Structure formats: C-alpha cells, structure tokens
Coordinates of C-alpha atoms and ligand atoms in Angstrom, one line a residue:
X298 CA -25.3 -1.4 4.5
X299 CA -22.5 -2.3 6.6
X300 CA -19.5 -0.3 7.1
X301 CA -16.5 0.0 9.4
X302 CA -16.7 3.4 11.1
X303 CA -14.0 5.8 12.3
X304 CA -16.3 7.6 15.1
X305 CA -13.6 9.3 17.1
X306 CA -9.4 8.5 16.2
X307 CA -7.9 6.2 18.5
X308 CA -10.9 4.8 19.8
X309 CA -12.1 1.8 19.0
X310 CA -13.9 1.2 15.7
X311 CA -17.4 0.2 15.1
X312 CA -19.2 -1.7 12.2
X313 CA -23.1 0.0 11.7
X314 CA -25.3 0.8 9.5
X315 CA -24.9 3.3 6.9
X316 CA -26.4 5.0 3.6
X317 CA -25.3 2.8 0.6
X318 CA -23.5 5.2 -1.8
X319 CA -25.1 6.3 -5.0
X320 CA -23.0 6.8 -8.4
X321 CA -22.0 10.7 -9.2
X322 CA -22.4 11.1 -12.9
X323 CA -18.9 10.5 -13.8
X324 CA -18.4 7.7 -11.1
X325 CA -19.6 3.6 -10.4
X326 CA -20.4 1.5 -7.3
X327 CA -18.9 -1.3 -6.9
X328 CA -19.8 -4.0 -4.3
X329 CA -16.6 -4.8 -2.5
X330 CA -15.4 -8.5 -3.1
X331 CA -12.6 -8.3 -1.1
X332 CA -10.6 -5.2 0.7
X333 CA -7.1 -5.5 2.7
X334 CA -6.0 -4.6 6.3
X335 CA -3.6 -2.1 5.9
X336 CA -1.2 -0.5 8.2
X337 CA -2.3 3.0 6.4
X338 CA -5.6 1.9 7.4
X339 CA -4.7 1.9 11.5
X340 CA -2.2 5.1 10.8
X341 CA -5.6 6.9 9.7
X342 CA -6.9 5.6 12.8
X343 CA -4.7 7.1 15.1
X344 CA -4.9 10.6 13.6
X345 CA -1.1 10.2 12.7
X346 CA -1.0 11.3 8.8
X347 CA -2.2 15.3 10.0
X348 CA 0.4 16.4 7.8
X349 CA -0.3 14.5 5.0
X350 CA -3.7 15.2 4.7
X351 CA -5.1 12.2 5.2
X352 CA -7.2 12.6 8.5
X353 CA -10.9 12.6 7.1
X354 CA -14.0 14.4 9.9
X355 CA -15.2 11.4 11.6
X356 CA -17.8 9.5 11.3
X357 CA -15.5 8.4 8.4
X358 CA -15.5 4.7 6.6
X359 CA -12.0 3.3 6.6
X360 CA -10.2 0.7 4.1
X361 CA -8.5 1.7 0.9
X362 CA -7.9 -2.1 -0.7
X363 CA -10.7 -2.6 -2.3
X364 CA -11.6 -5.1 -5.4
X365 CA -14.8 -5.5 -5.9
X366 CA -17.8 -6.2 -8.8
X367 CA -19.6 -2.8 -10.3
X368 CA -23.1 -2.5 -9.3
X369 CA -24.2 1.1 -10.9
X370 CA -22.4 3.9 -13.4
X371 CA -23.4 7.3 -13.4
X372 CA -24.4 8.3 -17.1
X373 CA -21.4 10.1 -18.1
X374 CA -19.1 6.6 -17.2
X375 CA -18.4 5.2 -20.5
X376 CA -15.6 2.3 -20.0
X377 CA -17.3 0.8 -17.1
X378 CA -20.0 -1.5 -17.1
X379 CA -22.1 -3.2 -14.2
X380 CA -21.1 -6.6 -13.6
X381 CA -17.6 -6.0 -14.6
X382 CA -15.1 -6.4 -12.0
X383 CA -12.3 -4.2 -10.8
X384 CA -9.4 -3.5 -8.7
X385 CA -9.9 0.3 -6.9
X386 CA -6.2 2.1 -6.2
X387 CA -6.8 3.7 -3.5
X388 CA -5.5 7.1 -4.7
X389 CA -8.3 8.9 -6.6
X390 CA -7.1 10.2 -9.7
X391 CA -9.0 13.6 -11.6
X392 CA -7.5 12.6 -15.3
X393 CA -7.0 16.1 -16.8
X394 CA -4.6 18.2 -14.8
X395 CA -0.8 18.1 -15.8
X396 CA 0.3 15.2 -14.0
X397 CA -2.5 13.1 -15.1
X398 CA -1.4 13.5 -18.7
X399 CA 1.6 12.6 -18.6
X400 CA 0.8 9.8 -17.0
X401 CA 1.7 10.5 -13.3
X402 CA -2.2 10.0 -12.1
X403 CA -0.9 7.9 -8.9
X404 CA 0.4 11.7 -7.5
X405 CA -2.7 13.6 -9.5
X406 CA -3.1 17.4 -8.4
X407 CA -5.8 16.9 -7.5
X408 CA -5.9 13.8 -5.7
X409 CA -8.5 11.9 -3.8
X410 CA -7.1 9.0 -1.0
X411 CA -9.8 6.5 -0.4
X412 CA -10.8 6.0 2.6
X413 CA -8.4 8.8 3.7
X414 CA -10.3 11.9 3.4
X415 CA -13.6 13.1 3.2
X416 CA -14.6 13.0 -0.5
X417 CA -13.9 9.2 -0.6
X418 CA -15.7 6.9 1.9
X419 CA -13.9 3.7 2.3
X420 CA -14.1 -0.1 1.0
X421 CA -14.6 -1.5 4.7
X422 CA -18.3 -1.5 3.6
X423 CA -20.5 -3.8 1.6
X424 CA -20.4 -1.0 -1.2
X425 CA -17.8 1.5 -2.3
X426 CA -18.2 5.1 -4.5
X427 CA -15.1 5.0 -7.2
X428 CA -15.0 8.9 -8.5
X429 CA -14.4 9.5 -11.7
X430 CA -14.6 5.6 -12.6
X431 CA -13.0 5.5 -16.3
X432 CA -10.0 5.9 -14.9
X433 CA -10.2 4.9 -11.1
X434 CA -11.4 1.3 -11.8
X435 CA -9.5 -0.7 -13.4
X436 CA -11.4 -4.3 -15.0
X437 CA -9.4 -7.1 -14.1
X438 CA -8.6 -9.3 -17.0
X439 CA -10.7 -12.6 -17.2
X440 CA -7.5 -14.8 -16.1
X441 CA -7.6 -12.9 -12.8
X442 CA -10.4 -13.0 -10.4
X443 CA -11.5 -10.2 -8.1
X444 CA -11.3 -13.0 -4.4
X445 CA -7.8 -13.3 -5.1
X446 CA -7.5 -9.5 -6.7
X447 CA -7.6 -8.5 -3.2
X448 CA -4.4 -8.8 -1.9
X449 CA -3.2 -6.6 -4.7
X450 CA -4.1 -3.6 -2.7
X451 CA -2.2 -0.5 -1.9
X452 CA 0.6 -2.6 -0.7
X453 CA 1.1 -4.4 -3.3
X454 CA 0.2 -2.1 -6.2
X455 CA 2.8 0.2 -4.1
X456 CA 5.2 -1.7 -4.2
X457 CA 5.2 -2.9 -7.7
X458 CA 5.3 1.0 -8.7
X459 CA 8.5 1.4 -6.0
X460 CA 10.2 -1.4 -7.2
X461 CA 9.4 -1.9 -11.8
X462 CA 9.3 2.1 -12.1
X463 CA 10.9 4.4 -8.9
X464 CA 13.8 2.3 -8.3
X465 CA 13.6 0.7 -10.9
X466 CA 15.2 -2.8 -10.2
X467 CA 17.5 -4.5 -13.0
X468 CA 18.3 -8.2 -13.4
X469 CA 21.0 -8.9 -10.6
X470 CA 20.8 -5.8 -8.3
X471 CA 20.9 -6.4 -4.5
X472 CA 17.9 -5.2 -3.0
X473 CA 17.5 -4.8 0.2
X474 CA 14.0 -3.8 2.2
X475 CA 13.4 -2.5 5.6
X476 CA 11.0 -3.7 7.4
X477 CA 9.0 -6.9 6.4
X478 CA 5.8 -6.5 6.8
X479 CA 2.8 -6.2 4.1
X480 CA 4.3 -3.7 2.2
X481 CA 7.8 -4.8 2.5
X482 CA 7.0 -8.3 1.9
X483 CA 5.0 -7.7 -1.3
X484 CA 8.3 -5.5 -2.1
X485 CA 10.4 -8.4 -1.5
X486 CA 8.6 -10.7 -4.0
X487 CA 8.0 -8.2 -6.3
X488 CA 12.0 -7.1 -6.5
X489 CA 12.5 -11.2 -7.0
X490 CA 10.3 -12.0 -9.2
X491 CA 11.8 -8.2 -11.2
X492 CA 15.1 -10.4 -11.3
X493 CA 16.8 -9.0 -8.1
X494 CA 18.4 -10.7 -5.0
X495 CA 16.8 -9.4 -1.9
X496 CA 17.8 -8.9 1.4
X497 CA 15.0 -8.5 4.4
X498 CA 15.8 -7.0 7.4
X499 CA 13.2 -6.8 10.0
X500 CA 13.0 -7.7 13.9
X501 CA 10.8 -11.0 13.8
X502 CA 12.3 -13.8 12.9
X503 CA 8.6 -14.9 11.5
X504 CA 8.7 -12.2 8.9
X505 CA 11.9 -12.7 7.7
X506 CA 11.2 -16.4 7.2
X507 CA 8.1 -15.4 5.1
X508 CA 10.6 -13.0 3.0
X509 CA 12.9 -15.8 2.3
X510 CA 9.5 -18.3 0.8
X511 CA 9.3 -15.3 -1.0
X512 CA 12.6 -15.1 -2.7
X513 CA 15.1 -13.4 -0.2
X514 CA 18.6 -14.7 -0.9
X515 CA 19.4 -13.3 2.2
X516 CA 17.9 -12.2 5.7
X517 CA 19.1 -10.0 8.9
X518 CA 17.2 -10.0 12.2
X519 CA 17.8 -6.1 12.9
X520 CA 17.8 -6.9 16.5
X521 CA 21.0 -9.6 16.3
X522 CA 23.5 -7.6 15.2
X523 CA 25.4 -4.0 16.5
X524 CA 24.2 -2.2 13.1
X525 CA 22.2 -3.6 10.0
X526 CA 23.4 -1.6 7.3
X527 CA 27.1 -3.0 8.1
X528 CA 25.7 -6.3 7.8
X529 CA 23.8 -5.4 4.4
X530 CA 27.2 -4.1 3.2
X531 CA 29.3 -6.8 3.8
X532 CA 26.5 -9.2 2.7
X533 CA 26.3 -7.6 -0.7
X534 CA 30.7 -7.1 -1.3
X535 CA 29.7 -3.1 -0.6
X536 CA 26.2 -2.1 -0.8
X537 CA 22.8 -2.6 -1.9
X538 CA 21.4 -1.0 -5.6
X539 CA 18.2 -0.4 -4.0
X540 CA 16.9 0.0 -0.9
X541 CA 13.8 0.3 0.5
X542 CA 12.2 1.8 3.8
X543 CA 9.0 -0.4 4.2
X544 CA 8.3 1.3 7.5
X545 CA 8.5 4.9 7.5
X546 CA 10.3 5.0 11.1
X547 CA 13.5 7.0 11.6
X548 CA 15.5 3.8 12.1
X549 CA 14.3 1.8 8.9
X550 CA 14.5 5.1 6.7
X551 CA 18.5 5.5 7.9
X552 CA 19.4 1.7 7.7
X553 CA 17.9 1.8 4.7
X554 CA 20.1 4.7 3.1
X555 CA 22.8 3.2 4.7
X556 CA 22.9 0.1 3.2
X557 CA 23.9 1.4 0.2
X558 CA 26.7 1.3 -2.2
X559 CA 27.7 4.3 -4.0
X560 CA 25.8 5.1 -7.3
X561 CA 22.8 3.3 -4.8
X562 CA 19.0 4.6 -5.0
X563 CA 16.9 4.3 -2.0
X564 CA 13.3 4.2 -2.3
X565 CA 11.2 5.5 0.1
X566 CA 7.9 3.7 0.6
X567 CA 6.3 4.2 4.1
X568 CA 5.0 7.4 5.4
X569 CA 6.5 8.1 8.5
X570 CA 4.3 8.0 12.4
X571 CA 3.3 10.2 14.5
X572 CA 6.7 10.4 16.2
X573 CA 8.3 11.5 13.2
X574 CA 5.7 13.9 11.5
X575 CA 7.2 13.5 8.3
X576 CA 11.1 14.6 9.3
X577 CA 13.7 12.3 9.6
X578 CA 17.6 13.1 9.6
X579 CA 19.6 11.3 7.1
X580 CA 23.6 11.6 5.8
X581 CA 23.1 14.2 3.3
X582 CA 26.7 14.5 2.8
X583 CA 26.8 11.3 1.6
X584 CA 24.1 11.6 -0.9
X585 CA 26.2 14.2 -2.1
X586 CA 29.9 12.1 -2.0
X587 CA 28.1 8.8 -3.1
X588 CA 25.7 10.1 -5.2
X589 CA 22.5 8.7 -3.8
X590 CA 19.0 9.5 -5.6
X591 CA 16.2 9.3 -3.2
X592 CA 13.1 8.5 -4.3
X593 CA 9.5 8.7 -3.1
X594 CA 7.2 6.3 -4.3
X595 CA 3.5 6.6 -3.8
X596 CA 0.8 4.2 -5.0
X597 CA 0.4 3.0 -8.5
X598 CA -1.2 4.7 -12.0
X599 CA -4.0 3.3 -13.0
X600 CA -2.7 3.0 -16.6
X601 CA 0.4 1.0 -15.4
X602 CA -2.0 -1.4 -13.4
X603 CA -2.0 -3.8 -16.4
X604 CA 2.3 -4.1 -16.4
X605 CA 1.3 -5.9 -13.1
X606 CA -1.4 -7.9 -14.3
X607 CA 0.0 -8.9 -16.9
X608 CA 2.8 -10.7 -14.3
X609 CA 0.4 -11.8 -11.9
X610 CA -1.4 -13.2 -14.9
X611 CA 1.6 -15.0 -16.1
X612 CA 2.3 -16.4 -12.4
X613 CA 5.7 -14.2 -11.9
X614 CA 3.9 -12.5 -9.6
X615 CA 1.3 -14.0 -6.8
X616 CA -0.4 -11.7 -4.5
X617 CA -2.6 -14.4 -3.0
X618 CA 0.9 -15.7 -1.6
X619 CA 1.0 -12.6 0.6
X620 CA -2.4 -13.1 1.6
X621 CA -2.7 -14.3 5.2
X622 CA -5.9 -14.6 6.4
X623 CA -9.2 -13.9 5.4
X624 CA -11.7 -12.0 7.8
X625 CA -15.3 -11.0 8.3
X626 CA -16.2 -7.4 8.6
X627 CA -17.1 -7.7 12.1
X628 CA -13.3 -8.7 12.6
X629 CA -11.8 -5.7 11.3
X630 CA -11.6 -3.6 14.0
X631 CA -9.4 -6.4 15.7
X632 CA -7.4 -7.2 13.1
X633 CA -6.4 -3.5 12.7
X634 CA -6.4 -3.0 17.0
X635 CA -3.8 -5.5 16.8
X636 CA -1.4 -3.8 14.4
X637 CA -0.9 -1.3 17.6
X638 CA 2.1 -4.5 18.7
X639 CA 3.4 -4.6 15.2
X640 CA 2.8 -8.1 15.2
X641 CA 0.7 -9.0 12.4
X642 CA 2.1 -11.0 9.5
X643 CA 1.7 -11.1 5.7
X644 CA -1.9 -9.5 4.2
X645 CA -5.4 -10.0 5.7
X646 CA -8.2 -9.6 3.8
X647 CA -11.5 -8.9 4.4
X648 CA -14.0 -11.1 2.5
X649 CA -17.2 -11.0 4.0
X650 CA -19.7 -7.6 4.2
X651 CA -22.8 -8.2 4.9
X652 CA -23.0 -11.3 6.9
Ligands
ZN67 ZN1 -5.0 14.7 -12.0
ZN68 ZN1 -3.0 -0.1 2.3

C-alpha cells in the first residue's frame, strides 16, 4: 500500500510502497477515509518533539488524524466489527493502568502517539494499525459520517478536551486564544459554540477573519499593536477567563498568561519548537498574586469522544467548517513542506490513498 514516509527528519518526505499492517490480537485495521495535516505532523518532521518522545526511527509513517472504516479485528477485539467506522485519537491508550481507570486514558501510562513513535505507524497510508482497538476506535454514530469525521482530528478533539473539560469554559466567559491556526481555530469555535465570547489574536489578518466566521466577538492582529495582552485586557473591562496558547511559542504562551484577569486559567495547548525545548519563562509571581491555574491539555479520552459527538451531531459544533482543503496523498508532503512559512489556513485533509 501507500504510505507517506519519514526517511530522514527534515528532508523531504516521500510516498512508497509499504507492508499493509496486519491486526495484533487485541487491535483492528482500519482503511483510512480521511486523515488531517497537522502542524504535529511537520513538528515530527523536523525532529523538534526530542523531548517529548515523539521522534519515531525512520523509515517511519507520519499522520495522526485518522478516520477511517475497519477492515480486520484481531480475535480478542470484541466491540469492534469490520465495516464499522471510526474516528482514531491519535494518542494510544493501554485501558488498565491507573489513569486509564479513572478515566484519564488521553495521558495513559503507558501511552502510544500515532504516528509519533515507533509502536504506531501512521494514518498517511491507505491502511492504519489501531492497538488495542476496544478502546482506541471509537464507532462514529450513524448521523455522522467518517468524510466529514476527518477534520475532527487531533486538533479538534484537542481542543474540545482544552476547552469543555481543562479550562472548562462557562456561559459568558471571555476566551481568548493565541494563535489561530488549526488548533486554535477549532478552539475558537468550540469555546463559542461552549457559550463563550472569544477573542483571536494571531498575525494574519486571514486567520483572524476565519476566527470571527467562527464566532469571535472580537479579534487583535498581534502585529498592530505595542503589546496584545493590553489590548485583550482592555477589550474584556480586565482580563480574559481563559486563555489559550494555540502555538507553543514563547511569545503566544506569555501573551497568553497575560491576558488574564485574576482568578483567570490559561490553558496550555501547543507543545512548544525546537527553539524552546519545552521551557518557557512566564510571571510566576503573578500566578501566585492573581491566582492563576495553569493547565496542560493533551488530546482527548476516548470515552469522552461521544460529549463531542453528540454536539457535532446536534450541529453546535461543525468540524467540516474548519476543513480547508481536501488533498491527495501524493500532496502531502507539500502541504506539510509549506507549514515551514506558517502560512497555511484552517484544516486540510487528506482524502485520497491509493490513487
Ligand atoms: Zn493506560
Ligand atoms: Zn494533529
């Protein structure tokens, strides 16, 4: 089959042929309907998430978005049936240590990140391996098809779990996010949608007009004025509620922090670069003298995928309207080469694996 191949980090990627993946007893295959473009996905790339574990031995399949339609179970799968189909977190869950039980899969001890490290090939492929599939697929309900499942990947599935659980957003709260693209952009609707007025902040005037069709009340071009957490301040009589670092640069992880009122929680969503490693300074005094909760936020538990669905279902929530192109595999490599600007918009999907 198919598959885009990480051959050697930061050069460029490659689509060949590989070995289709065969079910372990206690996972499924699913052929991939649809799998998003994801910043995470070029991070990986460029070697940058050292730290985090997440730099798999090349040759390596990327792509961590997956939705796609089960093809084979292995005979200890019970809930999973061929045919069915499914939306694939991308962060592997084992089900039975501590965290698991009590319902805090998305950061499982034991944790396997798709298309991230080497126990889990990735969904840029005509076929994808789901471990331990009871609890790592999860069927999409017949109201909701797998083709427009697919912008529901990690950044939107992230961000729902930032915004309904870490954060979590109430009726009314100013929210502000940091840096507007996929992520942040799914994080703006979803904080909308969750009943709160949003603020964007980015630098592109093109992604901060998508945030407002997506229900900001209120945007600020980073780049037009002296500082933007002033201008979040004074645009919400004080402070945001919530904040959100969308990025995981130094820059949008202060602003972020420092848009906040007191009593304020920021949430931090993107893993920093390469140029941070994973350290950024930030006011600590003031977390202590305005009582600020920071929050990490990674992913989203397969049990709580259905609070989402249920939305999306209902048409609160719409993660087609993030979508923003749809792509072949062969275009992959491109699409993600071009993220090295920062100037990609919205979602894009890829639709088309074995063409
Ligand atoms: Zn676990
Ligand atoms: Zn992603």
């Amino acid at each position: 089959m198919q598959a885009v191949l990480l051959e050697e980090f930061q050069e460029p990627l490659t689509v060949q042929d590989v070995e289709r993946p065969e079910p372990e007893p206690d996972g499924a295959v699913a052929e991939v309907i649809g799998c998003g473009i994801c910043r995470s996905d070029w991070h990986c790339w460029q070697g940058d998430w050292d730290w985090f574990g997440y730099r798999p031995d090349p040759p390596h399949i990327l792509g961590h978005e997956p939705t796609g339609r089960i093809v084979s179970v292995g005979e200890d799968v019970e809930n999973v049936e061929e045919g069915q189909e499914v939306a694939i977190p991308f962060n592997f869950a084992c089900g039975s240590c501590d965290l698991c039980r009590n319902g805090r899969e998305n950061i499982c001890e034991n944790h396997i990140g798709l298309g991230f490290m080497n126990q889990a090939p990735g969904a840029f492929a005509e076929e994808v391996h789901i471990p331990n599939a009871d609890l790592n697929a999860v069927p999409l309900p017949d109201g909701i098809d797998a083709e427009s499942a697919a912008g529901m990947g990690c950044r939107f599935m992230t961000s729902f779990h930032a915004m309904a659980h870490r954060a979590p957003v109430s009726a009314g709260d100013d929210v502000v996010i940091h840096g507007c693209g996929g992520i942040g952009l799914s994080a703006v609707h979803i904080a909308n949608a969750l009943g709160g007025n949003v603020i964007g902040v980015d630098l592109m005037d093109e992604k901060l007009e998508r945030a407002e069709a997506l229900g900001a009340v209120a945007t600020v071009n980073a780049q037009e004025v002296d500082d933007p957490a002033t201008e979040v301040r004074d645009i919400t009589d004080g402070g945001a509620d919530v904040s959100a670092d969308a990025l995981g640069i130094a820059t949008t992880c202060q602003n972020a922090v420092n848009s906040l009122r007191k009593g304020g929680t920021h949430v931090q969503i993107g893993l920093t670069t390469s140029e941070e490693e994973g350290m950024v300074s930030l006011p600590t005094d003031e977390f202590v003298a305005k009582e600020i909760d920071f929050k990490g936020s990674l992913g989203l538990q397969p049990s709580r995928y259905s609070e989402m669905l249920d939305m999306v279902e209902s048409s609160k929530l719409d993660p087609t309207a993030l979508v923003e192109d749809t792509v072949d595999i062969h275009q992959v490599p491109d699409e993600l080469a071009a993220m090295s600007d920062y100037n990609t918009v919205g979602i894009p999907v890829c639709n088309e694996f074995s063409n």
